[in-house]
GROMACS .gro file of C-alpha atoms in nm:
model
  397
    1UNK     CA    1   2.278   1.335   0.349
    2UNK     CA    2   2.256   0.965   0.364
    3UNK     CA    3   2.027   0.690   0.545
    4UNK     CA    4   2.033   0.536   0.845
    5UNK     CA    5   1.906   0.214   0.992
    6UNK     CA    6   1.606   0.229   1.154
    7UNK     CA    7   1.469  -0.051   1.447
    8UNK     CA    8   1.100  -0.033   1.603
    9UNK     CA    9   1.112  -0.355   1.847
   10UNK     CA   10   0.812  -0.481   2.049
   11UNK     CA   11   0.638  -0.112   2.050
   12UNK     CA   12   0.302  -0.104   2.194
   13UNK     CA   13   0.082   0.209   2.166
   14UNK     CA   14  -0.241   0.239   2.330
   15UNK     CA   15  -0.531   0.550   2.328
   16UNK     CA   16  -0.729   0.484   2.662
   17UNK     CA   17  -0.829   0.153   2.716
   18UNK     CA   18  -0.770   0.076   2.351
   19UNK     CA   19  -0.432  -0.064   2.199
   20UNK     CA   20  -0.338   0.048   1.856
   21UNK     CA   21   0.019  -0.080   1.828
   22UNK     CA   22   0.066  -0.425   1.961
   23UNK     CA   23   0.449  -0.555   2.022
   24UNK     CA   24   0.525  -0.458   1.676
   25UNK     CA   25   0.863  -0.516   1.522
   26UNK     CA   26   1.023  -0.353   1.178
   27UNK     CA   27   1.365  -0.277   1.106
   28UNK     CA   28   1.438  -0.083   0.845
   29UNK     CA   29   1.786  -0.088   0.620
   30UNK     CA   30   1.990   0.218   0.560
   31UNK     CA   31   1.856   0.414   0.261
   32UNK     CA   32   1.532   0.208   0.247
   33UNK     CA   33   1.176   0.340   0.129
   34UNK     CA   34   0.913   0.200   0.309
   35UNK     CA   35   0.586   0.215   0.275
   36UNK     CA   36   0.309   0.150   0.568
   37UNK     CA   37  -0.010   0.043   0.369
   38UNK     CA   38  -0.343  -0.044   0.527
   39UNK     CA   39  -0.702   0.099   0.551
   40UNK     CA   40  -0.806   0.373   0.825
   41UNK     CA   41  -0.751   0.249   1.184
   42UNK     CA   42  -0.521  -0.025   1.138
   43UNK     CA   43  -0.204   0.174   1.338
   44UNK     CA   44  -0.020   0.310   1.049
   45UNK     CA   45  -0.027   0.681   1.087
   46UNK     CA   46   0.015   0.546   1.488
   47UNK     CA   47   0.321   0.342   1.417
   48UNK     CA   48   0.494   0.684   1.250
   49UNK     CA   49   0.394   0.909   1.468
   50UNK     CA   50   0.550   0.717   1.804
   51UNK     CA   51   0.894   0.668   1.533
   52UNK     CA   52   0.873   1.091   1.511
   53UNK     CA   53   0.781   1.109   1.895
   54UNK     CA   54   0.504   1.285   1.898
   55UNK     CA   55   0.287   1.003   2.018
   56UNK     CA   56   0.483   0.824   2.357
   57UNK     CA   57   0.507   0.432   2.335
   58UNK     CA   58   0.387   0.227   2.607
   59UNK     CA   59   0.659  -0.053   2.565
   60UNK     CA   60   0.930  -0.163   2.351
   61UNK     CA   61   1.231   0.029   2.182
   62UNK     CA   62   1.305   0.263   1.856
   63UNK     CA   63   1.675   0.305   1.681
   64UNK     CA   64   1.827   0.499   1.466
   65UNK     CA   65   2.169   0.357   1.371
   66UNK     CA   66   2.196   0.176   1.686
   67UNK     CA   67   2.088   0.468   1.918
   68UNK     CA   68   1.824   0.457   2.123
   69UNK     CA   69   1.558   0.763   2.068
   70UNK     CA   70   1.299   0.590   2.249
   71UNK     CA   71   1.216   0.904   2.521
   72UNK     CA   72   1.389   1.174   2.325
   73UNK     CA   73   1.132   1.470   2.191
   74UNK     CA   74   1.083   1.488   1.803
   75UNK     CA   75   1.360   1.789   1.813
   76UNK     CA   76   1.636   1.554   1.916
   77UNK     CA   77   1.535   1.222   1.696
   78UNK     CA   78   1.740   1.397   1.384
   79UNK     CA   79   1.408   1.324   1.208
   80UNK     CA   80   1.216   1.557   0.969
   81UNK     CA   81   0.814   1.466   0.884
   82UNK     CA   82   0.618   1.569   0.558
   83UNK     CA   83   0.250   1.636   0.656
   84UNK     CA   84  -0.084   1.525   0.504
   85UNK     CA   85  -0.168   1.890   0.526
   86UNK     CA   86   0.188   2.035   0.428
   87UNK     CA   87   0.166   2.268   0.734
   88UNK     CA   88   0.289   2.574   0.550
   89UNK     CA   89   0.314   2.899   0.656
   90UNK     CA   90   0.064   3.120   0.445
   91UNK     CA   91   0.241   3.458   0.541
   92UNK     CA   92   0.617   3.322   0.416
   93UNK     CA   93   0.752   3.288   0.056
   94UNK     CA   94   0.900   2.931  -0.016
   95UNK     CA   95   1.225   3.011   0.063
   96UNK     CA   96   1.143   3.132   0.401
   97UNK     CA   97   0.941   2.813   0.461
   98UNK     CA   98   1.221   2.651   0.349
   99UNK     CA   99   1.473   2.723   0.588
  100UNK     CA  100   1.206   2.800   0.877
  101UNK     CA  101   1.323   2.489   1.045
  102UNK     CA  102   1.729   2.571   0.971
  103UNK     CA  103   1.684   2.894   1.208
  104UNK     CA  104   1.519   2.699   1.476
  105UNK     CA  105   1.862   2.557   1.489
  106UNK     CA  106   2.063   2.925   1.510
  107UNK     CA  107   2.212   2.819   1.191
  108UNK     CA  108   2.439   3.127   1.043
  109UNK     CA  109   2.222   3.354   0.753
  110UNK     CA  110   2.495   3.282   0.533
  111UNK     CA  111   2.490   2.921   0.527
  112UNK     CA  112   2.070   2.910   0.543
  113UNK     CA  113   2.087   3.071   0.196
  114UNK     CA  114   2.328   2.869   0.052
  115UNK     CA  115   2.119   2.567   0.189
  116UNK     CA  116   1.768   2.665   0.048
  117UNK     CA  117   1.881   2.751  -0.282
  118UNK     CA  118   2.043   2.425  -0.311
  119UNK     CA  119   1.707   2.277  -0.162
  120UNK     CA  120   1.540   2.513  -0.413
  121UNK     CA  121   1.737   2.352  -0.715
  122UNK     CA  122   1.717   2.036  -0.633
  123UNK     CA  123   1.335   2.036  -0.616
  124UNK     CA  124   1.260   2.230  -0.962
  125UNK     CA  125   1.147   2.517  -0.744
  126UNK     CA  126   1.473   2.766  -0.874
  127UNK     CA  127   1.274   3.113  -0.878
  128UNK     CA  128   1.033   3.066  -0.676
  129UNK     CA  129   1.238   3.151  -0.371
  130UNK     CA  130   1.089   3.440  -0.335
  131UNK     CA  131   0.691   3.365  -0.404
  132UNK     CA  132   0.437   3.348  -0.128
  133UNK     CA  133   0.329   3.020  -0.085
  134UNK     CA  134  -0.001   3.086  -0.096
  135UNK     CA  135   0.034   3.172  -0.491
  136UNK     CA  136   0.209   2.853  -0.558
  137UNK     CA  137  -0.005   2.532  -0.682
  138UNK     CA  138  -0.050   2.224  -0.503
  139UNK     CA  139   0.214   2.070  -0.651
  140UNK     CA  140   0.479   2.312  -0.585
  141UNK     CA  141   0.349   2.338  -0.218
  142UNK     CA  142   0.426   2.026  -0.174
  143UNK     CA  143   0.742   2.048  -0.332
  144UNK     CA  144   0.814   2.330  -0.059
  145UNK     CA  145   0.715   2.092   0.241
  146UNK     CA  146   0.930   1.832   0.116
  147UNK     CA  147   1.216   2.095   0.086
  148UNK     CA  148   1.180   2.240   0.420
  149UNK     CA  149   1.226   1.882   0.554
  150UNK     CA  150   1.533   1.820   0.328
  151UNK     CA  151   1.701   2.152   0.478
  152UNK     CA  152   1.778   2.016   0.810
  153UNK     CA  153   1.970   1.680   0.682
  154UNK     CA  154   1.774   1.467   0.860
  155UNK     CA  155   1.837   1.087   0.931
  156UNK     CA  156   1.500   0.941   0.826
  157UNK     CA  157   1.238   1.137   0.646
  158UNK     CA  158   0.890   1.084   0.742
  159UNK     CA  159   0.562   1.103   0.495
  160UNK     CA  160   0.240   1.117   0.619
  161UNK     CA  161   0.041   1.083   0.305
  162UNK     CA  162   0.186   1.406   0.217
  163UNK     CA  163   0.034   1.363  -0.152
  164UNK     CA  164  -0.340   1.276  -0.075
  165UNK     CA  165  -0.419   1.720  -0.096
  166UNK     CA  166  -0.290   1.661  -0.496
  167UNK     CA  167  -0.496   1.577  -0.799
  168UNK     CA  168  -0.423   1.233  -0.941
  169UNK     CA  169  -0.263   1.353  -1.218
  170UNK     CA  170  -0.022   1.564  -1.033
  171UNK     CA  171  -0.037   1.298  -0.751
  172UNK     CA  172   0.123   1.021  -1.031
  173UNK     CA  173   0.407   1.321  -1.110
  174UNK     CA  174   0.555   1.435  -0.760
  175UNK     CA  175   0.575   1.027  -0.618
  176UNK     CA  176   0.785   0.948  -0.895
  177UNK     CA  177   0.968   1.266  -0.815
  178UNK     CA  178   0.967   1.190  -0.411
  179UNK     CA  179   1.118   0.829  -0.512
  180UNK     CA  180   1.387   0.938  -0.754
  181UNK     CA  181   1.471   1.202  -0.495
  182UNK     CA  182   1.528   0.990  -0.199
  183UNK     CA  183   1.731   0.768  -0.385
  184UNK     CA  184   1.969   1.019  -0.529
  185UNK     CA  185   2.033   1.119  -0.161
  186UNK     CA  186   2.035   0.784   0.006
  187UNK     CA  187   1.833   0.873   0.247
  188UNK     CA  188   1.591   0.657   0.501
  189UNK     CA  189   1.191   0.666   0.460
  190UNK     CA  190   0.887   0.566   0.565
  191UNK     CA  191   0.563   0.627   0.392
  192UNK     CA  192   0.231   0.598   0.525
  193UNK     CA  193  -0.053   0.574   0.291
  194UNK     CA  194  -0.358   0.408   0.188
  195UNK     CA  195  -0.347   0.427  -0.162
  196UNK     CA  196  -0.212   0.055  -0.260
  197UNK     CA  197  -0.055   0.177  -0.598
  198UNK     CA  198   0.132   0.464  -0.466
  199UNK     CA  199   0.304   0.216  -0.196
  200UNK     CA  200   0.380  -0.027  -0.517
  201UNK     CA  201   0.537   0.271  -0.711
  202UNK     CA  202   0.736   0.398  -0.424
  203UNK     CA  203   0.841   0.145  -0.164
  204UNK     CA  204   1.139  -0.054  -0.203
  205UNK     CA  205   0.903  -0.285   0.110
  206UNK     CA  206   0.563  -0.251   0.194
  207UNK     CA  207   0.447  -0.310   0.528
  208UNK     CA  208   0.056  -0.404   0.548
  209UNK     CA  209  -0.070  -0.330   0.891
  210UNK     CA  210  -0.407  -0.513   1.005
  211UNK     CA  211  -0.528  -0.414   1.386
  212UNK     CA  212  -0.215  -0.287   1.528
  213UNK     CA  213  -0.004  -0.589   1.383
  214UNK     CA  214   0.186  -0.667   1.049
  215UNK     CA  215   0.005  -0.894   0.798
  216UNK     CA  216   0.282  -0.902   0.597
  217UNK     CA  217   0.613  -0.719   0.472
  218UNK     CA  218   0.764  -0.793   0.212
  219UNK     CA  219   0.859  -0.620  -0.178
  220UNK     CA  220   0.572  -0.485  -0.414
  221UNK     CA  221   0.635  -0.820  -0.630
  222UNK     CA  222   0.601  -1.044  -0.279
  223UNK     CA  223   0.280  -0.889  -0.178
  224UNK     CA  224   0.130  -0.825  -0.472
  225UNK     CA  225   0.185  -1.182  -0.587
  226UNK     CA  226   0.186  -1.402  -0.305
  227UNK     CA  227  -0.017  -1.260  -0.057
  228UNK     CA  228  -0.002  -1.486   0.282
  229UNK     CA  229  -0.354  -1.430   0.425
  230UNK     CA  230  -0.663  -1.314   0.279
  231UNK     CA  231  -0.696  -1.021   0.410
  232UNK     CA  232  -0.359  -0.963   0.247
  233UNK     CA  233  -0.499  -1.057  -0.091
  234UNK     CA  234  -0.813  -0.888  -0.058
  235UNK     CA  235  -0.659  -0.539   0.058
  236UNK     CA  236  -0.415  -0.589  -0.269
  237UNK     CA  237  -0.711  -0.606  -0.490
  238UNK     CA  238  -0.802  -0.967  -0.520
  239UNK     CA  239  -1.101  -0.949  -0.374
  240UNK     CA  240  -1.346  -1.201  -0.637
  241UNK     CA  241  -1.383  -1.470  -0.358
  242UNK     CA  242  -1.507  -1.833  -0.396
  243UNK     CA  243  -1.487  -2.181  -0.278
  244UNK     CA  244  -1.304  -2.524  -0.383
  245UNK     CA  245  -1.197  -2.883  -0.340
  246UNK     CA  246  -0.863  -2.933  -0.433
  247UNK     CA  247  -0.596  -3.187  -0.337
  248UNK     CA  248  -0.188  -3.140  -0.402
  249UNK     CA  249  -0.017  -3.373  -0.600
  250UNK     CA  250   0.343  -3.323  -0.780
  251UNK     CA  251   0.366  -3.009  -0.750
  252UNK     CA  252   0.068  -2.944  -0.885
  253UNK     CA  253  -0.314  -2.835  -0.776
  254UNK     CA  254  -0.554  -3.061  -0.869
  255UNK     CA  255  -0.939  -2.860  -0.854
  256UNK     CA  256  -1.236  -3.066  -0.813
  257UNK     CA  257  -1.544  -3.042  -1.062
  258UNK     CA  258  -1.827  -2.854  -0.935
  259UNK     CA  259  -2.162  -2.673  -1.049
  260UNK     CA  260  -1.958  -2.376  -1.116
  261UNK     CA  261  -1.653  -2.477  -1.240
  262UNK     CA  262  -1.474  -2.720  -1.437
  263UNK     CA  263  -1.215  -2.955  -1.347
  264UNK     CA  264  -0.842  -2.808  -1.354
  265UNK     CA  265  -0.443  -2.953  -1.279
  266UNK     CA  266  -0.240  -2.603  -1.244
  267UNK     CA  267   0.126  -2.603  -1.125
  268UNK     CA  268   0.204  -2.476  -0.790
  269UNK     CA  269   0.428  -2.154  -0.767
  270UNK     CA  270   0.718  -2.176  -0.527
  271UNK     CA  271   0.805  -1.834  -0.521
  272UNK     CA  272   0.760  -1.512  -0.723
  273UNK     CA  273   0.989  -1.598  -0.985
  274UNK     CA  274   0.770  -1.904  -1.059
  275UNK     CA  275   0.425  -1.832  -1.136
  276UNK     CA  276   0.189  -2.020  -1.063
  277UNK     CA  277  -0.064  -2.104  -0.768
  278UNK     CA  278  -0.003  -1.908  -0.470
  279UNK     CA  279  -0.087  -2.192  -0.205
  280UNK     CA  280  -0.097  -2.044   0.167
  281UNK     CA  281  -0.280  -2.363   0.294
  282UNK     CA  282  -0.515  -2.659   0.233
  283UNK     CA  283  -0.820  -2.716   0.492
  284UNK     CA  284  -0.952  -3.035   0.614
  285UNK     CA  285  -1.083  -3.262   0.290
  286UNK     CA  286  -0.912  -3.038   0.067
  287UNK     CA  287  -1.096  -2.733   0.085
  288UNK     CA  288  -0.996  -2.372   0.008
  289UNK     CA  289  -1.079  -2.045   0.018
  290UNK     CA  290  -0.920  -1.870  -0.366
  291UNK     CA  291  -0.884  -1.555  -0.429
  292UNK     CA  292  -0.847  -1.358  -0.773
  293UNK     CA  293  -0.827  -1.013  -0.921
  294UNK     CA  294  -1.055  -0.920  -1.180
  295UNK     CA  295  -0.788  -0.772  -1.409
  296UNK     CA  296  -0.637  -1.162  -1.401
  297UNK     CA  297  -0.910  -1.346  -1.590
  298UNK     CA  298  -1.029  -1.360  -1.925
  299UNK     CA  299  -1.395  -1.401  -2.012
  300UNK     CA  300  -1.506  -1.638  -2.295
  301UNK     CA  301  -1.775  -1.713  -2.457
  302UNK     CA  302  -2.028  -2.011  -2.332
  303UNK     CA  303  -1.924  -2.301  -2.556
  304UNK     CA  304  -1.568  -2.165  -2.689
  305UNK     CA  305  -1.274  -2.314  -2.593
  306UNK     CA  306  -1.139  -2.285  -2.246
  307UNK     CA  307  -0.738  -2.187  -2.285
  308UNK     CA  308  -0.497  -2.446  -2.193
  309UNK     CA  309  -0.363  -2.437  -1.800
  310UNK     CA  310  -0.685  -2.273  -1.695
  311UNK     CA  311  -0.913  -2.269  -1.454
  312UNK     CA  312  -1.269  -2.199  -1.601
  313UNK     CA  313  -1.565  -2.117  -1.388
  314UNK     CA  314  -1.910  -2.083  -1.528
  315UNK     CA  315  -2.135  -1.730  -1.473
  316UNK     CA  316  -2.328  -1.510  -1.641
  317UNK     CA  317  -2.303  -1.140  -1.754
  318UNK     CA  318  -2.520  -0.921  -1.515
  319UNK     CA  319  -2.381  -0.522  -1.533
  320UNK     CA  320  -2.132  -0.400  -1.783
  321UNK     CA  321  -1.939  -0.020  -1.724
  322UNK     CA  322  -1.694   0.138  -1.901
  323UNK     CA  323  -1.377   0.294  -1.642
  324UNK     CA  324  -1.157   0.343  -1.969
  325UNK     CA  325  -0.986   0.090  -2.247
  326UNK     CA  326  -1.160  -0.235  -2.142
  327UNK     CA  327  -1.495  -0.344  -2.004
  328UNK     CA  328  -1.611  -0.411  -1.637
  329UNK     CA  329  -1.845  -0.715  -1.619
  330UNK     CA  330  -2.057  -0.791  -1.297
  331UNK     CA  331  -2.079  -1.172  -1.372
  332UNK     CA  332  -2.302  -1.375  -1.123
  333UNK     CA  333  -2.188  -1.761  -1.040
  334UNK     CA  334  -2.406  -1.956  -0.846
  335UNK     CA  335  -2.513  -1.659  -0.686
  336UNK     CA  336  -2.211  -1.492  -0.620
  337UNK     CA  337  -2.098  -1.167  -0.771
  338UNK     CA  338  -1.769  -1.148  -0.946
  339UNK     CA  339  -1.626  -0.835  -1.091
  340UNK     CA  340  -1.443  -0.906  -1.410
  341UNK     CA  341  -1.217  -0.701  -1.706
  342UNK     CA  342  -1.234  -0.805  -2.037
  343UNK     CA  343  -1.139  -0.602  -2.323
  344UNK     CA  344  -1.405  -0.722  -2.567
  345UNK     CA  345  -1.780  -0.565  -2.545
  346UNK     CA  346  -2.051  -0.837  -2.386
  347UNK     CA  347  -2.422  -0.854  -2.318
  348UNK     CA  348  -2.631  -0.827  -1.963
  349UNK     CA  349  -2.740  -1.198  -1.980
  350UNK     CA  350  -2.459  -1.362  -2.159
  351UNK     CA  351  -2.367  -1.690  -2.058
  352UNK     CA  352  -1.936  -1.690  -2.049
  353UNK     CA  353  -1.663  -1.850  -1.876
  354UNK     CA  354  -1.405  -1.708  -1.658
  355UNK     CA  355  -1.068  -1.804  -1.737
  356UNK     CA  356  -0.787  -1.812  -1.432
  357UNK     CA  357  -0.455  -1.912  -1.524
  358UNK     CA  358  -0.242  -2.040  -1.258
  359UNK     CA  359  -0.062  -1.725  -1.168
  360UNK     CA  360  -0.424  -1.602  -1.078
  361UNK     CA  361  -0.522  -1.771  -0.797
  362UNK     CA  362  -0.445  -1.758  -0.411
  363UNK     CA  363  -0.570  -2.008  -0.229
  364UNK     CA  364  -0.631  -2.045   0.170
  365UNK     CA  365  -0.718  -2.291   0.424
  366UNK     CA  366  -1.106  -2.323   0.426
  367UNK     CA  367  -1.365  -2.518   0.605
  368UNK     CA  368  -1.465  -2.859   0.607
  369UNK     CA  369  -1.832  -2.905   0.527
  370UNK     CA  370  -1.795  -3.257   0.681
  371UNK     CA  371  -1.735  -3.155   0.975
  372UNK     CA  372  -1.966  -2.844   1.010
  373UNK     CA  373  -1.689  -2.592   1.038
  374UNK     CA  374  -1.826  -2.218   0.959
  375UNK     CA  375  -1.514  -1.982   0.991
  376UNK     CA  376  -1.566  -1.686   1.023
  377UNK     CA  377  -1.573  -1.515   0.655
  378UNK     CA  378  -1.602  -1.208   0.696
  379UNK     CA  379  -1.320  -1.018   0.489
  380UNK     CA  380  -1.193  -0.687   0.448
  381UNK     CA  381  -1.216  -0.514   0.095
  382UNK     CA  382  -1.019  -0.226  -0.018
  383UNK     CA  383  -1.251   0.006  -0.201
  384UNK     CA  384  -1.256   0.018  -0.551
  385UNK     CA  385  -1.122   0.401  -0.635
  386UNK     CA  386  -0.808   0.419  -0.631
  387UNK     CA  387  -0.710   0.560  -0.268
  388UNK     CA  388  -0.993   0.331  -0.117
  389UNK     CA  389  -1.052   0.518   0.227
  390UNK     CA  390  -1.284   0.314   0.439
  391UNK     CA  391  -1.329  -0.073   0.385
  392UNK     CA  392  -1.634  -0.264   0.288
  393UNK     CA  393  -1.748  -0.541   0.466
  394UNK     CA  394  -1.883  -0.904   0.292
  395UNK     CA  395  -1.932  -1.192   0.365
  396UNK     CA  396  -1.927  -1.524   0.140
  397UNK     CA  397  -2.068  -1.811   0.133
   0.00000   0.00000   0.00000
């Protein structure tokens, strides 16, 4: 079994009146894991269900090693798919699940037997052959799923969120499992989920879909650390959002004093090997739009000193939880609400800095008060838990 390339170019999918899937392009590498990430309705599940061909594509062309598949049904795309739902038959033992889809293809008993115990081995499942599925745990059903997919050899496997049905502790087990798995057999994948750390675990790319269109593809490092939009940087979690005057100078980023935030030269990264500022943009008069994740500051105390090569803006203490190991601040600046860990315990009323070293901050075009532009801010927020279903939707200032 080994991976083939794969080539979606200028696809457009539309329900009704309404398109999902505008000319979008991906190609895919032999042996590749990749990972479609974005919130609910932004064409991911779409985009992987016209690759399998069970959704028709309006325009545009899909290959698989230089063959087109565009109008060929699922049976003929030498494609398997892993379902949300694992799509099991309750009345069948593993095995039999197993190599249901081996005779759909009239292949001999003999060499369906010798085929699901080796799919049987392979997934940590030797045993269980002969156990109903239905008496099997979640984990090991979806161990079964993935086997009966593995059976027929297929070109590219397919995963529709195929571990969302698991508990997160099992969930953390069986991707690592899935990854090491797929690379042992070379094989082609794409992923879809929503869950931002199981794409960053998994995916050797992630693809981040926004309204039927990619906002940007790149490795887990490259979107993680240099997000090219905001949306980009909000959906992977820096989503503390605020407003400054800054002008470029040497490689550096010079930031403006203001009511909430001290004066600051930080270098300028130039790519992810670099840290630094992530700089997508400068608006008119030097203003920006930054971004930051609340596990990338440091809060100190009102009146300590500010580390060196930081960027310290002024709040106050408002909430306080405890998720586990460090402290979650709500910290209000100026009216705006910034969420904040810090390892150390604080008090609702506390007067702190928070501390953003270079590597921190993304910064975007933003609007120039001189000239009475109002863009429009709205911005797309992952939730909080970690599979974050359905986006919030803020605005800033």
């Amino acid at each position: 079994m080994a991976g083939v390339s794969l080539e979606v170019e200028n696809v457009s999918v539309s329900y009704g009146s309404v398109r999902v899937l505008k000319e979008l392009s991906l190609s895919i590498e032999p042996g590749e894991f990749v990972a479609l990430l974005g919130s609910s309705g932004c064409g991911k599940t779409t985009l992987l269900r016209a690759i399998s061909g069970f959704l028709p594509v309006e325009a545009g062309a899909i290959r698989v090693a230089d063959r087109d598949i565009t109008r060929l049904p699922p049976d003929k795309r030498e494609m398997a798919m892993v379902f949300q739902s694992y799509a099991l038959w309750p009345h069948m033992t593993a095995a039999q699940n197993i190599g249901y889809g081996l005779k759909l293809r009239r292949v001999s008993r003999q060499e369906q037997a010798r085929r699901v115990d080796e799919v049987l081995e392979l997934l940590g499942l030797g045993g269980l052959g002969d156990r109903n599925v239905t008496r099997l745990s979640g984990g090991q059903r979806q161990r079964v799923a993935l086997g009966r997919a593995l059976a027929i050899n297929p070109q590219v496997l397919l995963l529709d969120e195929p571990l969302s049905n698991l508990d997160a502790r099992i969930r953390q087990t069986v991707r690592h499992e899935i990854k090491a798995l797929q690379g042992q057999l070379g094989i082609t994948a794409v992923h879809v989920t929503h869950d931002r750390e199981e794409a960053m675990v998994m995916a050797d790319r992630i693809v981040i879909l926004d309204a039927g269109s990619i906002a940007q593809l790149g490795t887990p490092e490259e979107v993680y650390n240099r997000p090219v939009s905001p949306f980009v940087a909000s959906f992977m979690g820096a989503d503390n959002v605020f407003a400054l005057r800054v002008e470029e100078s040497d490689g550096h980023i010079r930031i403006a004093a203001s009511d909430a935030n001290a004066p600051a030269s930080l270098p300028i990264s130039d790519s992810v090997a670099h840290p630094g500022v992530n700089v997508a943009g400068i608006g008119a008069d030097g203003a920006v739009v930054a971004h930051f994740r609340g596990e990338a500051a440091t809060l100190v105390a009102d009146g300590a000193a500010v580390p060196a090569d930081h960027l310290a803006i002024r709040g106050r203490v408002t909430q306080s939880s405890y998720p586990g190991g460090l402290y979650r601040y709500t910290i209000d600046v100026a009216g705006k609400t910034f969420m904040v860990d810090h390892p150390d315990r604080l008090v609702p009323g506390q007067a702190v800095n928070i501390c953003l070293p270079a590597s921190a901050l993304h910064l975007y075009p933003g609007p120039s008060e001189d000239a009475g532009e109002r863009p429009d801010t709205t911005i797309a927020f992952p939730d909080r838990s970690v599979t974050g279903h359905q986006p919030e939707r803020r605005k800033i200032a």
